Amino acid sequence: MWEFMQHLNYWDWLALGTVLLILEVFGAGGYLLWAGIAGIIVGVLTFLIPGLSWTLQLPLFGVLAILTAVYWWRRQRGTVDSGDQPNLNRRGHELIGRTFVVQQAIVEGRGKIKVGDSVWMAVGPDAPVGTPVRVTAQNGAVLSVEIVP
């Protein structure tokens, strides 16, 4: 093993990087991707700098694996943008500010309103059936409403 470590060359690193990338294809969840890329980078550097000792290659591999993973993590975290649909996957949030009609009278602060082809629970001031109300907030499957003057 010691003999192998002292004679690491670029083929060893390229093979390690390739094996890690192949294993990533089988579902490692992204964990081996960055180590595989780091192995390939070390292989390329070892090819370009033939005298690079193994005592520098191993720490370089570790540092590159961490740096590539952190770089991608920060890049992905910064690109979360809902674009032109800010309420996508936030069911009910798009209803805030819209006006609907009371379906079941709001009595003692609780009732139901008709939203499209569905009925939602509503909390707010008491209102008879047919009263127009505006949604002011959403808490799970319950909409807070106010009576439209």
PDB file of C-alpha atoms in Angstrom, residues 33-122:
ATOM      1  CA  LEU A  33     -20.481  13.712  -7.593  1.00  0.00           C
ATOM      2  CA  TRP A  34     -18.223  16.321  -6.041  1.00  0.00           C
ATOM      3  CA  ALA A  35     -15.627  13.805  -4.874  1.00  0.00           C
ATOM      4  CA  GLY A  36     -15.563  12.350  -8.394  1.00  0.00           C
ATOM      5  CA  ILE A  37     -15.075  15.779  -9.936  1.00  0.00           C
ATOM      6  CA  ALA A  38     -12.325  16.523  -7.409  1.00  0.00           C
ATOM      7  CA  GLY A  39     -10.595  13.231  -8.324  1.00  0.00           C
ATOM      8  CA  ILE A  40     -10.676  14.133 -12.007  1.00  0.00           C
ATOM      9  CA  ILE A  41      -9.317  17.625 -11.293  1.00  0.00           C
ATOM     10  CA  VAL A  42      -6.450  16.145  -9.250  1.00  0.00           C
ATOM     11  CA  GLY A  43      -5.806  13.725 -12.137  1.00  0.00           C
ATOM     12  CA  VAL A  44      -5.580  16.611 -14.606  1.00  0.00           C
ATOM     13  CA  LEU A  45      -3.302  18.581 -12.250  1.00  0.00           C
ATOM     14  CA  THR A  46      -1.082  15.525 -11.757  1.00  0.00           C
ATOM     15  CA  PHE A  47      -0.843  15.175 -15.540  1.00  0.00           C
ATOM     16  CA  LEU A  48       0.075  18.850 -15.928  1.00  0.00           C
ATOM     17  CA  ILE A  49       2.501  18.813 -12.964  1.00  0.00           C
ATOM     18  CA  PRO A  50       4.169  15.364 -13.092  1.00  0.00           C
ATOM     19  CA  GLY A  51       6.333  15.933 -10.015  1.00  0.00           C
ATOM     20  CA  LEU A  52       3.369  16.526  -7.678  1.00  0.00           C
ATOM     21  CA  SER A  53       3.967  14.295  -4.657  1.00  0.00           C
ATOM     22  CA  TRP A  54       1.284  12.134  -3.083  1.00  0.00           C
ATOM     23  CA  THR A  55       1.545  14.168   0.124  1.00  0.00           C
ATOM     24  CA  LEU A  56       0.132  17.106  -1.845  1.00  0.00           C
ATOM     25  CA  GLN A  57      -2.259  15.092  -4.013  1.00  0.00           C
ATOM     26  CA  LEU A  58      -4.298  13.670  -1.130  1.00  0.00           C
ATOM     27  CA  PRO A  59      -4.930  16.966   0.692  1.00  0.00           C
ATOM     28  CA  LEU A  60      -5.614  18.618  -2.670  1.00  0.00           C
ATOM     29  CA  PHE A  61      -8.252  15.967  -3.357  1.00  0.00           C
ATOM     30  CA  GLY A  62      -9.898  16.547   0.031  1.00  0.00           C
ATOM     31  CA  VAL A  63      -9.888  20.323  -0.293  1.00  0.00           C
ATOM     32  CA  LEU A  64     -11.233  20.220  -3.853  1.00  0.00           C
ATOM     33  CA  ALA A  65     -14.007  17.810  -2.879  1.00  0.00           C
ATOM     34  CA  ILE A  66     -15.118  20.148  -0.097  1.00  0.00           C
ATOM     35  CA  LEU A  67     -14.757  23.303  -2.203  1.00  0.00           C
ATOM     36  CA  THR A  68     -16.743  21.923  -5.142  1.00  0.00           C
ATOM     37  CA  ALA A  69     -19.524  20.703  -2.850  1.00  0.00           C
ATOM     38  CA  VAL A  70     -19.718  24.007  -0.974  1.00  0.00           C
ATOM     39  CA  TYR A  71     -19.603  25.988  -4.222  1.00  0.00           C
ATOM     40  CA  TRP A  72     -22.520  24.044  -5.688  1.00  0.00           C
ATOM     41  CA  TRP A  73     -24.497  24.177  -2.446  1.00  0.00           C
ATOM     42  CA  ARG A  74     -24.159  27.974  -2.247  1.00  0.00           C
ATOM     43  CA  ARG A  75     -24.962  28.354  -5.941  1.00  0.00           C
ATOM     44  CA  GLN A  76     -28.109  26.217  -5.663  1.00  0.00           C
ATOM     45  CA  ARG A  77     -29.245  27.972  -2.497  1.00  0.00           C
ATOM     46  CA  GLY A  78     -28.920  31.364  -4.177  1.00  0.00           C
ATOM     47  CA  THR A  79     -30.892  30.406  -7.287  1.00  0.00           C
ATOM     48  CA  VAL A  80     -34.210  29.625  -5.602  1.00  0.00           C
ATOM     49  CA  ASP A  81     -36.422  32.032  -7.487  1.00  0.00           C
ATOM     50  CA  SER A  82     -40.129  31.660  -7.952  1.00  0.00           C
ATOM     51  CA  GLY A  83     -40.012  33.995 -10.952  1.00  0.00           C
ATOM     52  CA  ASP A  84     -43.383  35.066 -12.241  1.00  0.00           C
ATOM     53  CA  GLN A  85     -45.284  32.590 -10.002  1.00  0.00           C
ATOM     54  CA  PRO A  86     -44.373  33.497  -6.416  1.00  0.00           C
ATOM     55  CA  ASN A  87     -47.245  31.446  -4.938  1.00  0.00           C
ATOM     56  CA  LEU A  88     -46.409  28.235  -6.781  1.00  0.00           C
ATOM     57  CA  ASN A  89     -46.843  25.220  -4.460  1.00  0.00           C
ATOM     58  CA  ARG A  90     -48.384  27.424  -1.763  1.00  0.00           C
ATOM     59  CA  ARG A  91     -51.963  26.228  -2.025  1.00  0.00           C
ATOM     60  CA  GLY A  92     -54.419  28.861  -0.885  1.00  0.00           C
ATOM     61  CA  HIS A  93     -51.866  31.662  -0.705  1.00  0.00           C
ATOM     62  CA  GLU A  94     -52.925  32.960  -4.118  1.00  0.00           C
ATOM     63  CA  LEU A  95     -56.424  33.554  -2.711  1.00  0.00           C
ATOM     64  CA  ILE A  96     -55.324  36.393  -0.425  1.00  0.00           C
ATOM     65  CA  GLY A  97     -56.880  39.672  -1.553  1.00  0.00           C
ATOM     66  CA  ARG A  98     -59.547  38.022  -3.727  1.00  0.00           C
ATOM     67  CA  THR A  99     -63.267  38.329  -3.095  1.00  0.00           C
ATOM     68  CA  PHE A 100     -65.619  35.339  -2.736  1.00  0.00           C
ATOM     69  CA  VAL A 101     -69.158  34.614  -1.571  1.00  0.00           C
ATOM     70  CA  VAL A 102     -70.154  33.026   1.734  1.00  0.00           C
ATOM     71  CA  GLN A 103     -71.422  29.496   1.044  1.00  0.00           C
ATOM     72  CA  GLN A 104     -72.340  28.531   4.611  1.00  0.00           C
ATOM     73  CA  ALA A 105     -73.143  31.368   7.018  1.00  0.00           C
ATOM     74  CA  ILE A 106     -70.258  32.522   9.185  1.00  0.00           C
ATOM     75  CA  VAL A 107     -71.606  32.111  12.707  1.00  0.00           C
ATOM     76  CA  GLU A 108     -69.539  32.724  15.839  1.00  0.00           C
ATOM     77  CA  GLY A 109     -66.543  33.418  13.616  1.00  0.00           C
ATOM     78  CA  ARG A 110     -66.628  30.176  11.556  1.00  0.00           C
ATOM     79  CA  GLY A 111     -68.220  29.306   8.239  1.00  0.00           C
ATOM     80  CA  LYS A 112     -67.473  28.342   4.640  1.00  0.00           C
ATOM     81  CA  ILE A 113     -66.872  30.272   1.427  1.00  0.00           C
ATOM     82  CA  LYS A 114     -67.147  29.149  -2.185  1.00  0.00           C
ATOM     83  CA  VAL A 115     -63.810  29.346  -4.025  1.00  0.00           C
ATOM     84  CA  GLY A 116     -64.156  28.268  -7.644  1.00  0.00           C
ATOM     85  CA  ASP A 117     -65.551  24.739  -7.549  1.00  0.00           C
ATOM     86  CA  SER A 118     -64.491  24.039  -3.953  1.00  0.00           C
ATOM     87  CA  VAL A 119     -65.513  25.146  -0.487  1.00  0.00           C
ATOM     88  CA  TRP A 120     -63.015  26.438   2.092  1.00  0.00           C
ATOM     89  CA  MET A 121     -63.361  26.929   5.841  1.00  0.00           C
ATOM     90  CA  ALA A 122     -63.435  30.617   6.744  1.00  0.00           C
TER      91      ALA A 122
END
